[in-house]
C-alpha cells in the first residue's frame, strides 16, 4: 500500500517534482478556521443582500407615510458612521496587540471598540425610538418596514458583536493568549470589519440615496 | 403565562392525528424505557449523542431522514387515498386537515428527508474519500445535526399540539399572513425551518471548508472523487442559498409577529417579492439535493462497471456549470405572474440550458458502463433505474421550461408528477444507492441483496404506476392540491395512482425487511476486508467500520482513483511488507454542546410559536451560555497513542493483504 513510511511527512516526493504541483495536505488549524469563518461571513452578506433587495423594492412604497428624506437626520448618521469606522481601527489595534501578546493595549483597544460600538447602538436606538414615538414605526408603511429591518438587522449584528467582544476580553483575561483564543480573536476581528463594510453599504443605499430622494 | 397555548390546542375532536400521535408517543416511550432498563443510556450518550465523529453524525442524519421518510410517506399515502375516493364526495379527510397534510408532506420530504439524507451521506463519506481524519469543525457538525433534529421535532409536535401550516410547502403570502392564517401552523413551519436552516448552513460551511482545505497530501482538485466534487458544488449552493431562505422567513415572521408589511396586501407590501426571494433559494435547493445524488451515481457506476469514470473532467465541468446556472433559472417557477415575454424567454432559455450539463452527465455514466464488466448489485440497480427515471423527469422539465407550455401546465398535476419524477428518481434513488453502497463501510457488514433487489423493483414499478397517471391527470386539466373533484375523467387515474402508492409501500416494507434481515444475519454478511465492492476511492482503503481516526496515516495520493491505483500497485509488487512507523493521533473530544444547544433551541422555538416570551428569553440565554461554556473548555482534543493506532491498523492490514492479490479480478 502506498500509505506507508513517506505518508504524513511534509517533504517532497522526488517522483513528483516537475510533473504536477502536488497538493501539500491538510491546511493548518489557523487557516481552516479563518477560511470557514470567511465562508460564514459571505453567507451572512448574502442574507443582508436580501434585506437590501427588499429595501430597494419597497423604498418607494410609503403608503402615504413619510419618505426617507423627511425622517433621516444626517448629523446622527454621520456620528454613527464615524463611531463605527473608528471602532474598526481600534479593533485592528487590539488584533495587533493580541498578535504581540500585549495585554494592556489589547484591553485598551477592545474597551474603546466596545464603547464606540455601544455609542453607535445608543444613537441608532434613539433614532428608532424617536421614529416610533412620532408614529413612523415599521408597521406604518412597507418603506418603513424595510428600513427598520435592514438597519435593525445590522444593529442586531453589532449587538451580537459587542457580546462576543466582551466574551473575548473575558477569555483573554482567564486564559491568556492561547492559540485557540487567538484564532477566535481573528474571527471576531473579521466579523467586526465585515459589519463596517455592511454599514458603508447601508449608509450609501439607505441614508445617502434616501436623503436625496 | 403560556401565551397562546391552552387545551384547545390539542385536537381532541380529530381522531387521526390523536391516534397517530399516541402511537408515536407510546413507541418513543417504549424505546426510551427499553434503552434505560437495558442500560444502554451511557453508551448512547457517550458514543452517539455527544459524538463529534463525522461518521457517527452522518449515520444519525440518515437515521433521522429514514424516520421522517416514514412520516412523510404516511402523508403521501393519505393524500393518494383521499384523491382516489374524493370523486363527487368529501373523501375521508376534512379540508383543513388535508391542507395540513400536503403542506407537511412537502416540508418534511424536502427539509427533513432529502436534506438530512444527502448531508448524512456527505458527512459519512467525504472525509474518508479525501483521506482525512474528520471534517473541518467537528463540534459545529454535531450542533448542525442536532438543530436539524430540533426542526424535525417541532414539525412532529405540530401533529398533536396545535396545527401545521395549510399553505403548501413554501407558505406563500398573503395566505400565510396573519390575516388569512391566524393559527400557529405557519409559525410551526417557519420556526422549524429557521432552526434547521441554521443547522444546514453550518453543515454547508463545514463541508465546503473540509473539501477546500483538508484534502490529504497529493489529493489535487482533479484527483478528487466525483462525490467530493458534487459535495463541494452542493455545499457552495447551501452557503449561497440558505441565507436567502433565512432572510425570507425572517421577513414573513416579522410580518406575522410585529405587523410589518413586507408581503402584506396593504401599506405597500409586495407579495411577488416573496415568490422571487423564496425561489431564489428554492431553485438552487433542487440542485443542492440532486448534485450529491449525481456524485453517488458516479461512484456507483464506476465501481460496478470496473472502470474509471468516463469523462471525469467534463463531469467536473458539468457539476460546476450546474452550480452556477442553478441561480439563474428561479423565475421559471412563476412564468405566469406577468413578467412579460422577454423575461420569460430569458429564464426559459436558462432553464433549458441547465439540461445540457445534466445530459453530459447521463452520457458519461452510459459511456462508463459501455465496455465495462457490469455487476448488477443493488446500488447499481438504483443507479440504472435512476437513469431511466430521471430522463423522463428531465424531458418533462424541459417541456415546463417552455413558457407557453408552462401556461397550460402550471400548477397542474403534471407539475406534481414532474418534480416527484426528478426528486424521487434523482434524489431518493441516489440516497438509496448511497445507502446500499456505503452501508458496509459504515457498519462492517453488507445488506441482504435479495430484499434489496425486491425493494428496488417494487419502488421502481410503484413509482411509475403512481406518477405516470398524475402526468395524464395534469394533461386533463387537474390542478394540484385538490381536496375533492367532480370530473369523471380524472377518477381512474387517481385510482391507478393509489394502486401505485400501494406498490411503492411494498418497496418501503422490503427496504425495512432488508435492514432487519441483514442485521440478523450480520455475521454471515460480515465484510472483513473493508472493500466489499472492489472500490476505487480512499474510503475503501480503511477498515469497516473505520476506526475513529479513519486512517492510521494520511494517505498519499498519486492519481485519480486513488485506492484502485494503490491496489494495482501493491499487487504488482506483491506488497504490504513495509511496517510503518506509527505516530500519536490527536482527535477532537466528544462534546454535548450540540445536544444541549438543540435542547434550548427546541424550547425557544416552541415558545416562539406559542408566544411564551419568558421561555424564549430562557432558551436564548441557555443557548448563549452553552456556547460560552463550550468556548471555556481547555482540552478539546485527546491523544490516541501510537501503540493503539498500530494495534488497530495491523488487524486491518492483515485482512487487506489477502484482498490486494485479488484487486481487479472480481
Short mmCIF file of C-alpha atoms in Angstrom, two decimals, chain B residues 121-576:
data_model
loop_
_atom_site.label_atom_id
_atom_site.label_comp_id
_atom_site.label_asym_id
_atom_site.label_seq_id
_atom_site.Cartn_x
_atom_site.Cartn_y
_atom_site.Cartn_z
CA UNK B 121 -24.05 10.64 3.25
CA UNK B 122 -21.70 13.55 2.58
CA UNK B 123 -20.71 13.66 6.23
CA UNK B 124 -20.13 9.94 6.35
CA UNK B 125 -18.15 9.61 3.15
CA UNK B 126 -16.41 12.82 2.13
CA UNK B 127 -13.69 12.95 4.82
CA UNK B 128 -12.96 9.28 4.07
CA UNK B 129 -12.72 9.95 0.36
CA UNK B 130 -10.45 12.91 0.97
CA UNK B 131 -8.23 10.76 3.17
CA UNK B 132 -8.58 12.94 6.29
CA UNK B 133 -9.44 12.34 9.93
CA UNK B 134 -12.54 14.50 10.33
CA UNK B 135 -14.45 17.46 8.95
CA UNK B 136 -13.14 20.98 9.46
CA UNK B 137 -15.28 21.80 12.50
CA UNK B 138 -16.33 18.59 14.30
CA UNK B 139 -18.26 20.14 17.20
CA UNK B 140 -20.09 22.51 14.92
CA UNK B 141 -21.00 19.47 12.86
CA UNK B 142 -22.75 17.99 15.87
CA UNK B 143 -24.53 21.30 16.51
CA UNK B 144 -25.74 21.31 12.91
CA UNK B 145 -27.17 17.82 13.17
CA UNK B 146 -28.98 18.45 16.43
CA UNK B 147 -30.50 21.69 15.17
CA UNK B 148 -31.85 19.76 12.18
CA UNK B 149 -33.33 17.27 14.62
CA UNK B 150 -34.92 20.16 16.52
CA UNK B 151 -36.68 21.31 13.35
CA UNK B 152 -37.96 17.80 12.72
CA UNK B 153 -39.16 17.53 16.31
CA UNK B 154 -41.12 20.78 16.06
CA UNK B 155 -42.83 19.67 12.85
CA UNK B 156 -43.89 16.46 14.53
CA UNK B 157 -45.07 18.30 17.64
CA UNK B 158 -47.49 20.24 15.46
CA UNK B 159 -49.31 16.98 14.82
CA UNK B 160 -50.60 16.86 18.37
CA UNK B 161 -50.14 20.34 19.84
CA UNK B 162 -51.77 22.91 17.63
CA UNK B 163 -51.68 22.54 13.84
CA UNK B 164 -49.35 22.68 10.89
CA UNK B 165 -49.41 25.21 8.05
CA UNK B 166 -52.17 24.84 5.45
CA UNK B 167 -50.31 26.95 2.97
CA UNK B 168 -48.32 24.49 0.92
CA UNK B 169 -44.67 23.70 1.48
CA UNK B 170 -43.49 27.24 0.70
CA UNK B 171 -46.09 29.20 2.68
CA UNK B 172 -46.90 31.79 0.04
CA UNK B 173 -48.26 35.08 1.32
CA UNK B 174 -50.75 36.61 1.55
CA UNK B 175 -52.27 33.24 2.53
CA UNK B 176 -49.53 32.76 5.12
CA UNK B 177 -50.01 36.25 6.57
CA UNK B 178 -51.71 36.62 9.91
CA UNK B 179 -54.99 37.84 8.41
CA UNK B 180 -55.50 34.61 6.42
CA UNK B 181 -53.65 32.12 8.65
CA UNK B 182 -54.25 33.31 12.20
CA UNK B 183 -53.33 29.95 13.77
CA UNK B 184 -49.90 28.69 14.77
CA UNK B 185 -49.47 26.45 11.71
CA UNK B 186 -47.34 28.87 9.72
CA UNK B 187 -45.30 29.65 12.83
CA UNK B 188 -44.55 25.96 13.29
CA UNK B 189 -43.48 25.85 9.67
CA UNK B 190 -41.32 28.97 9.78
CA UNK B 191 -39.57 28.35 13.09
CA UNK B 192 -38.78 24.73 12.38
CA UNK B 193 -37.24 25.75 9.06
CA UNK B 194 -35.35 28.65 10.61
CA UNK B 195 -33.79 26.43 13.23
CA UNK B 196 -32.97 23.53 10.94
CA UNK B 197 -31.82 26.05 8.32
CA UNK B 198 -29.11 27.23 10.69
CA UNK B 199 -28.08 23.61 11.06
CA UNK B 200 -27.93 23.20 7.29
CA UNK B 201 -25.84 26.34 6.87
CA UNK B 202 -23.40 25.09 9.49
CA UNK B 203 -23.11 21.77 7.66
CA UNK B 204 -22.56 23.64 4.40
CA UNK B 205 -19.76 25.81 5.76
CA UNK B 206 -18.19 22.76 7.33
CA UNK B 207 -18.17 20.66 4.19
CA UNK B 208 -17.01 23.48 1.90
CA UNK B 209 -14.06 24.13 4.21
CA UNK B 210 -13.38 20.40 4.51
CA UNK B 211 -13.19 19.85 0.75
CA UNK B 212 -11.23 23.01 0.01
CA UNK B 213 -8.79 22.99 2.91
CA UNK B 214 -8.42 19.49 4.36
CA UNK B 215 -7.57 17.20 1.44
CA UNK B 216 -4.80 14.73 2.07
CA UNK B 217 -1.40 15.00 0.50
CA UNK B 218 -1.49 14.71 -3.28
CA UNK B 219 -5.27 14.99 -3.47
CA UNK B 220 -5.26 17.68 -6.15
CA UNK B 221 -8.60 19.06 -7.26
CA UNK B 222 -8.61 16.93 -10.38
CA UNK B 223 -7.94 13.78 -8.37
CA UNK B 224 -10.89 14.18 -6.03
CA UNK B 225 -13.58 11.51 -6.37
CA UNK B 226 -16.68 12.77 -8.17
CA UNK B 227 -18.74 12.65 -4.97
CA UNK B 228 -16.37 15.16 -3.38
CA UNK B 229 -16.85 17.49 -6.33
CA UNK B 230 -20.62 17.30 -6.20
CA UNK B 231 -20.44 17.74 -2.42
CA UNK B 232 -18.41 20.87 -2.93
CA UNK B 233 -20.87 22.22 -5.51
CA UNK B 234 -23.88 21.34 -3.39
CA UNK B 235 -22.45 22.93 -0.27
CA UNK B 236 -21.39 26.06 -2.10
CA UNK B 237 -25.05 26.30 -3.10
CA UNK B 238 -26.10 25.79 0.52
CA UNK B 239 -23.83 28.60 1.68
CA UNK B 240 -25.09 30.91 -1.04
CA UNK B 241 -28.77 30.00 -0.98
CA UNK B 242 -29.79 29.15 2.58
CA UNK B 243 -29.25 32.69 3.89
CA UNK B 244 -31.90 33.75 1.37
CA UNK B 245 -34.35 31.33 2.96
CA UNK B 246 -33.42 32.60 6.39
CA UNK B 247 -33.98 36.22 5.35
CA UNK B 248 -37.26 35.44 3.61
CA UNK B 249 -38.71 33.52 6.52
CA UNK B 250 -37.49 36.23 8.89
CA UNK B 251 -39.45 38.79 6.85
CA UNK B 252 -42.56 36.61 6.91
CA UNK B 253 -42.20 36.18 10.67
CA UNK B 254 -41.77 39.94 11.16
CA UNK B 255 -44.98 40.43 9.21
CA UNK B 256 -46.77 37.94 11.38
CA UNK B 257 -45.34 38.85 14.76
CA UNK B 258 -44.78 42.59 14.64
CA UNK B 259 -47.18 43.82 11.98
CA UNK B 260 -44.52 44.58 9.37
CA UNK B 261 -45.51 44.98 5.72
CA UNK B 262 -43.04 43.01 3.61
CA UNK B 263 -45.59 40.80 1.91
CA UNK B 264 -48.96 42.12 3.01
CA UNK B 265 -51.68 43.34 0.67
CA UNK B 266 -51.90 46.67 2.42
CA UNK B 267 -49.44 49.52 3.18
CA UNK B 268 -47.30 48.86 0.12
CA UNK B 269 -46.20 45.29 0.82
CA UNK B 270 -45.15 43.22 -2.17
CA UNK B 271 -46.30 39.63 -2.44
CA UNK B 272 -44.30 38.90 -5.56
CA UNK B 273 -41.13 39.76 -3.66
CA UNK B 274 -41.74 36.66 -1.55
CA UNK B 275 -42.02 34.50 -4.67
CA UNK B 276 -38.79 35.93 -6.04
CA UNK B 277 -36.89 35.50 -2.79
CA UNK B 278 -38.19 32.06 -1.93
CA UNK B 279 -37.43 30.69 -5.39
CA UNK B 280 -34.03 32.36 -5.50
CA UNK B 281 -33.39 29.93 -2.65
CA UNK B 282 -35.77 27.21 -3.85
CA UNK B 283 -34.35 26.56 -7.25
CA UNK B 284 -30.74 26.13 -6.12
CA UNK B 285 -32.21 23.89 -3.41
CA UNK B 286 -33.26 21.42 -6.10
CA UNK B 287 -29.63 21.17 -7.17
CA UNK B 288 -28.37 21.10 -3.59
CA UNK B 289 -30.34 17.88 -3.35
CA UNK B 290 -29.64 16.32 -6.71
CA UNK B 291 -25.94 17.13 -7.15
CA UNK B 292 -24.81 14.83 -4.31
CA UNK B 293 -27.01 12.14 -5.86
CA UNK B 294 -25.17 12.66 -9.15
CA UNK B 295 -21.94 12.16 -7.25
CA UNK B 296 -23.22 8.92 -5.72
CA UNK B 297 -24.23 7.60 -9.13
CA UNK B 298 -20.79 8.48 -10.50
CA UNK B 299 -19.12 6.44 -7.77
CA UNK B 300 -21.54 3.55 -8.07
CA UNK B 301 -21.49 3.33 -11.87
CA UNK B 302 -17.71 3.47 -11.98
CA UNK B 303 -17.24 0.87 -9.25
CA UNK B 304 -19.77 -1.61 -10.58
CA UNK B 305 -18.55 -1.24 -14.14
CA UNK B 306 -14.97 -1.86 -13.04
CA UNK B 307 -13.88 1.21 -14.98
CA UNK B 308 -12.69 4.70 -14.23
CA UNK B 309 -15.40 7.29 -14.65
CA UNK B 310 -15.71 8.26 -18.31
CA UNK B 311 -15.05 11.95 -18.98
CA UNK B 312 -14.04 12.83 -15.45
CA UNK B 313 -13.11 16.40 -16.34
CA UNK B 314 -16.29 17.04 -18.30
CA UNK B 315 -18.16 15.72 -15.28
CA UNK B 316 -16.40 18.24 -13.03
CA UNK B 317 -17.17 21.00 -15.51
CA UNK B 318 -20.81 19.93 -15.77
CA UNK B 319 -21.13 19.90 -11.98
CA UNK B 320 -19.77 23.38 -11.58
CA UNK B 321 -21.81 24.66 -14.53
CA UNK B 322 -24.97 23.37 -12.87
CA UNK B 323 -23.82 25.02 -9.65
CA UNK B 324 -23.70 28.41 -11.36
CA UNK B 325 -26.67 28.16 -13.71
CA UNK B 326 -28.98 26.95 -10.95
CA UNK B 327 -29.03 30.52 -9.66
CA UNK B 328 -30.25 31.89 -12.99
CA UNK B 329 -33.47 29.98 -13.53
CA UNK B 330 -35.63 30.71 -10.50
CA UNK B 331 -38.17 32.79 -12.36
CA UNK B 332 -39.45 29.75 -14.28
CA UNK B 333 -41.45 28.99 -11.15
CA UNK B 334 -43.76 31.85 -11.98
CA UNK B 335 -43.81 32.36 -15.72
CA UNK B 336 -47.49 33.16 -15.37
CA UNK B 337 -47.04 36.08 -12.98
CA UNK B 338 -46.88 38.59 -15.82
CA UNK B 339 -43.19 39.41 -16.03
CA UNK B 340 -43.53 39.80 -19.78
CA UNK B 341 -42.32 37.77 -22.74
CA UNK B 342 -38.70 38.99 -22.63
CA UNK B 343 -38.08 38.00 -19.02
CA UNK B 344 -39.90 34.72 -19.55
CA UNK B 345 -37.86 33.97 -22.66
CA UNK B 346 -34.55 34.59 -20.90
CA UNK B 347 -35.43 32.41 -17.94
CA UNK B 348 -36.94 29.80 -20.23
CA UNK B 349 -33.70 29.56 -22.17
CA UNK B 350 -31.61 29.45 -18.98
CA UNK B 351 -33.82 26.63 -17.71
CA UNK B 352 -33.28 24.66 -20.90
CA UNK B 353 -29.52 25.32 -20.87
CA UNK B 354 -29.16 23.70 -17.47
CA UNK B 355 -30.34 20.47 -19.05
CA UNK B 356 -27.16 20.40 -21.14
CA UNK B 357 -24.61 19.68 -18.36
CA UNK B 358 -27.13 17.25 -16.90
CA UNK B 359 -27.27 15.49 -20.24
CA UNK B 360 -23.46 15.42 -20.33
CA UNK B 361 -23.56 13.55 -17.04
CA UNK B 362 -26.03 10.97 -18.28
CA UNK B 363 -23.86 10.25 -21.32
CA UNK B 364 -20.78 9.99 -19.13
CA UNK B 365 -22.46 7.36 -16.98
CA UNK B 366 -23.60 5.45 -20.05
CA UNK B 367 -20.08 5.53 -21.53
CA UNK B 368 -18.64 4.45 -18.20
CA UNK B 369 -20.85 1.39 -18.39
CA UNK B 370 -20.02 0.78 -22.05
CA UNK B 371 -17.38 -1.92 -22.30
CA UNK B 372 -17.24 -2.36 -18.56
CA UNK B 373 -17.68 -5.51 -16.53
CA UNK B 374 -21.00 -4.59 -15.02
CA UNK B 375 -22.19 -6.16 -11.77
CA UNK B 376 -25.87 -5.58 -11.06
CA UNK B 377 -25.64 -5.34 -7.31
CA UNK B 378 -28.38 -3.37 -5.56
CA UNK B 379 -26.64 0.05 -5.68
CA UNK B 380 -26.11 -0.41 -9.42
CA UNK B 381 -29.80 -1.23 -9.88
CA UNK B 382 -30.74 2.04 -8.23
CA UNK B 383 -28.25 3.85 -10.48
CA UNK B 384 -29.58 2.34 -13.70
CA UNK B 385 -33.17 2.82 -12.53
CA UNK B 386 -32.31 6.43 -11.89
CA UNK B 387 -31.01 6.95 -15.40
CA UNK B 388 -34.28 5.72 -16.90
CA UNK B 389 -36.49 7.64 -14.47
CA UNK B 390 -34.53 10.83 -14.47
CA UNK B 391 -34.55 11.14 -18.25
CA UNK B 392 -38.35 11.16 -18.17
CA UNK B 393 -38.28 13.77 -15.43
CA UNK B 394 -35.70 15.84 -17.30
CA UNK B 395 -37.70 15.80 -20.51
CA UNK B 396 -40.90 16.90 -18.80
CA UNK B 397 -38.83 19.57 -17.07
CA UNK B 398 -37.60 20.94 -20.37
CA UNK B 399 -41.22 20.94 -21.54
CA UNK B 400 -42.20 23.00 -18.50
CA UNK B 401 -39.30 25.36 -19.24
CA UNK B 402 -41.10 26.44 -22.41
CA UNK B 403 -43.21 29.39 -21.22
CA UNK B 404 -46.23 28.74 -23.50
CA UNK B 405 -46.39 25.11 -22.38
CA UNK B 406 -45.98 26.23 -18.81
CA UNK B 407 -49.03 28.48 -19.13
CA UNK B 408 -51.04 25.32 -19.79
CA UNK B 409 -49.42 23.06 -17.22
CA UNK B 410 -48.63 25.50 -14.43
CA UNK B 411 -49.90 24.34 -11.03
CA UNK B 412 -51.32 21.17 -12.55
CA UNK B 413 -50.80 17.56 -11.56
CA UNK B 414 -48.35 17.43 -14.46
CA UNK B 415 -46.05 19.66 -12.44
CA UNK B 416 -46.54 17.49 -9.39
CA UNK B 417 -45.60 14.44 -11.43
CA UNK B 418 -42.56 16.22 -12.88
CA UNK B 419 -40.96 17.23 -9.64
CA UNK B 420 -41.68 13.91 -7.98
CA UNK B 421 -40.12 12.37 -11.06
CA UNK B 422 -36.84 14.22 -10.52
CA UNK B 423 -36.82 14.25 -6.74
CA UNK B 424 -37.72 10.57 -6.28
CA UNK B 425 -35.95 9.34 -9.39
CA UNK B 426 -32.96 11.58 -8.73
CA UNK B 427 -32.51 12.31 -5.07
CA UNK B 428 -34.26 9.38 -3.39
CA UNK B 429 -32.84 6.75 -5.75
CA UNK B 430 -29.44 8.37 -5.20
CA UNK B 431 -29.89 8.30 -1.44
CA UNK B 432 -30.87 4.60 -1.59
CA UNK B 433 -27.95 3.80 -3.89
CA UNK B 434 -25.60 5.57 -1.48
CA UNK B 435 -27.21 3.82 1.47
CA UNK B 436 -26.72 0.36 -0.07
CA UNK B 437 -23.25 1.23 -1.36
CA UNK B 438 -21.76 2.68 1.83
CA UNK B 439 -23.67 0.66 4.42
CA UNK B 440 -20.90 -1.97 4.62
CA UNK B 441 -18.38 0.84 5.13
CA UNK B 442 -20.37 2.32 7.99
CA UNK B 443 -21.24 -0.90 9.80
CA UNK B 444 -18.89 -3.61 8.58
CA UNK B 445 -21.48 -5.89 7.01
CA UNK B 446 -23.35 -5.93 3.73
CA UNK B 447 -27.06 -5.60 3.25
CA UNK B 448 -29.11 -8.53 2.06
CA UNK B 449 -29.13 -8.49 -1.73
CA UNK B 450 -32.43 -10.32 -2.30
CA UNK B 451 -34.50 -7.96 -0.18
CA UNK B 452 -32.58 -5.03 -1.63
CA UNK B 453 -33.38 -6.03 -5.18
CA UNK B 454 -37.01 -6.64 -4.28
CA UNK B 455 -37.13 -3.17 -2.71
CA UNK B 456 -35.71 -1.67 -5.87
CA UNK B 457 -38.16 -3.34 -8.24
CA UNK B 458 -41.24 -2.56 -6.16
CA UNK B 459 -40.15 1.06 -5.72
CA UNK B 460 -39.26 1.42 -9.38
CA UNK B 461 -42.53 -0.01 -10.66
CA UNK B 462 -44.56 1.63 -7.92
CA UNK B 463 -43.04 4.93 -8.83
CA UNK B 464 -44.16 4.72 -12.46
CA UNK B 465 -47.62 3.38 -11.62
CA UNK B 466 -48.09 6.30 -9.23
CA UNK B 467 -46.76 9.19 -11.23
CA UNK B 468 -47.46 8.46 -14.90
CA UNK B 469 -51.21 8.76 -14.11
CA UNK B 470 -50.51 12.11 -12.48
CA UNK B 471 -48.92 13.32 -15.72
CA UNK B 472 -52.07 12.27 -17.55
CA UNK B 473 -54.37 13.88 -14.99
CA UNK B 474 -52.39 17.08 -15.34
CA UNK B 475 -52.81 16.99 -19.11
CA UNK B 476 -56.54 16.53 -18.50
CA UNK B 477 -56.54 19.77 -16.52
CA UNK B 478 -56.44 18.56 -12.94
CA UNK B 479 -54.79 21.16 -10.70
CA UNK B 480 -52.65 20.30 -7.72
CA UNK B 481 -53.72 20.25 -4.04
CA UNK B 482 -57.32 19.32 -4.82
CA UNK B 483 -59.26 18.25 -1.81
CA UNK B 484 -62.06 16.75 -3.91
CA UNK B 485 -63.25 16.98 -7.51
CA UNK B 486 -66.20 16.34 -9.83
CA UNK B 487 -64.51 15.45 -13.14
CA UNK B 488 -65.14 11.83 -14.05
CA UNK B 489 -62.15 11.66 -16.43
CA UNK B 490 -59.70 12.14 -13.60
CA UNK B 491 -61.03 9.43 -11.37
CA UNK B 492 -59.48 6.32 -13.00
CA UNK B 493 -56.05 7.93 -12.99
CA UNK B 494 -56.34 8.75 -9.32
CA UNK B 495 -57.26 5.15 -8.58
CA UNK B 496 -54.29 3.86 -10.58
CA UNK B 497 -52.05 6.30 -8.72
CA UNK B 498 -53.35 4.99 -5.40
CA UNK B 499 -52.55 1.44 -6.52
CA UNK B 500 -49.07 2.64 -7.45
CA UNK B 501 -48.75 4.05 -3.97
CA UNK B 502 -49.53 0.61 -2.57
CA UNK B 503 -46.77 -0.91 -4.70
CA UNK B 504 -44.39 1.80 -3.54
CA UNK B 505 -45.31 0.97 0.03
CA UNK B 506 -44.34 -2.67 -0.58
CA UNK B 507 -40.98 -1.32 -1.73
CA UNK B 508 -40.58 0.55 1.53
CA UNK B 509 -41.51 -2.55 3.52
CA UNK B 510 -38.90 -4.53 1.58
CA UNK B 511 -36.35 -1.89 2.47
CA UNK B 512 -37.20 -2.23 6.16
CA UNK B 513 -37.14 -6.03 5.87
CA UNK B 514 -33.74 -5.79 4.22
CA UNK B 515 -32.41 -3.92 7.21
CA UNK B 516 -33.95 -6.33 9.70
CA UNK B 517 -32.77 -9.45 7.86
CA UNK B 518 -29.28 -8.03 7.32
CA UNK B 519 -28.84 -7.10 10.95
CA UNK B 520 -29.98 -10.54 11.98
CA UNK B 521 -27.56 -12.23 9.56
CA UNK B 522 -24.78 -9.76 10.13
CA UNK B 523 -22.21 -12.42 10.94
CA UNK B 524 -22.78 -14.15 7.62
CA UNK B 525 -22.75 -10.82 5.77
CA UNK B 526 -19.67 -9.52 7.59
CA UNK B 527 -17.05 -7.86 5.40
CA UNK B 528 -13.60 -8.02 6.93
CA UNK B 529 -11.67 -6.56 4.04
CA UNK B 530 -13.19 -3.09 4.23
CA UNK B 531 -13.57 -3.21 0.46
CA UNK B 532 -16.63 -5.30 -0.37
CA UNK B 533 -17.32 -3.85 -3.82
CA UNK B 534 -13.74 -3.71 -5.13
CA UNK B 535 -13.90 0.06 -4.78
CA UNK B 536 -11.76 2.74 -6.30
CA UNK B 537 -11.64 5.64 -3.85
CA UNK B 538 -9.99 6.08 -0.48
CA UNK B 539 -12.96 5.26 1.78
CA UNK B 540 -12.39 1.60 0.86
CA UNK B 541 -8.75 1.81 1.92
CA UNK B 542 -9.60 1.68 5.60
CA UNK B 543 -11.34 -0.86 7.79
CA UNK B 544 -15.13 -1.22 8.01
CA UNK B 545 -16.36 0.36 10.17
CA UNK B 546 -13.43 2.76 10.05
CA UNK B 547 -11.52 3.40 13.28
CA UNK B 548 -12.32 6.74 14.89
CA UNK B 549 -9.24 8.29 13.27
CA UNK B 550 -10.15 6.94 9.80
CA UNK B 551 -6.58 6.43 8.62
CA UNK B 552 -3.53 5.46 10.63
CA UNK B 553 -1.57 7.61 8.17
CA UNK B 554 -2.77 10.37 5.95
CA UNK B 555 -2.76 8.61 2.58
CA UNK B 556 -0.52 9.88 -0.18
CA UNK B 557 -2.47 10.19 -3.41
CA UNK B 558 -0.73 9.69 -6.75
CA UNK B 559 -3.56 9.92 -9.25
CA UNK B 560 -7.27 9.61 -9.93
CA UNK B 561 -8.98 6.57 -8.38
CA UNK B 562 -6.52 6.68 -5.52
CA UNK B 563 -7.31 3.35 -3.89
CA UNK B 564 -7.56 1.48 -7.18
CA UNK B 565 -4.04 2.64 -8.05
CA UNK B 566 -2.81 1.52 -4.66
CA UNK B 567 -4.29 -1.92 -5.12
CA UNK B 568 -2.85 -2.39 -8.60
CA UNK B 569 0.48 -1.04 -7.46
CA UNK B 570 0.50 -3.31 -4.42
CA UNK B 571 -0.38 -6.38 -6.49
CA UNK B 572 2.38 -5.73 -9.00
CA UNK B 573 4.95 -5.51 -6.26
CA UNK B 574 3.21 -8.15 -4.11
CA UNK B 575 3.40 -5.50 -1.47
CA UNK B 576 2.24 -4.98 2.05
#
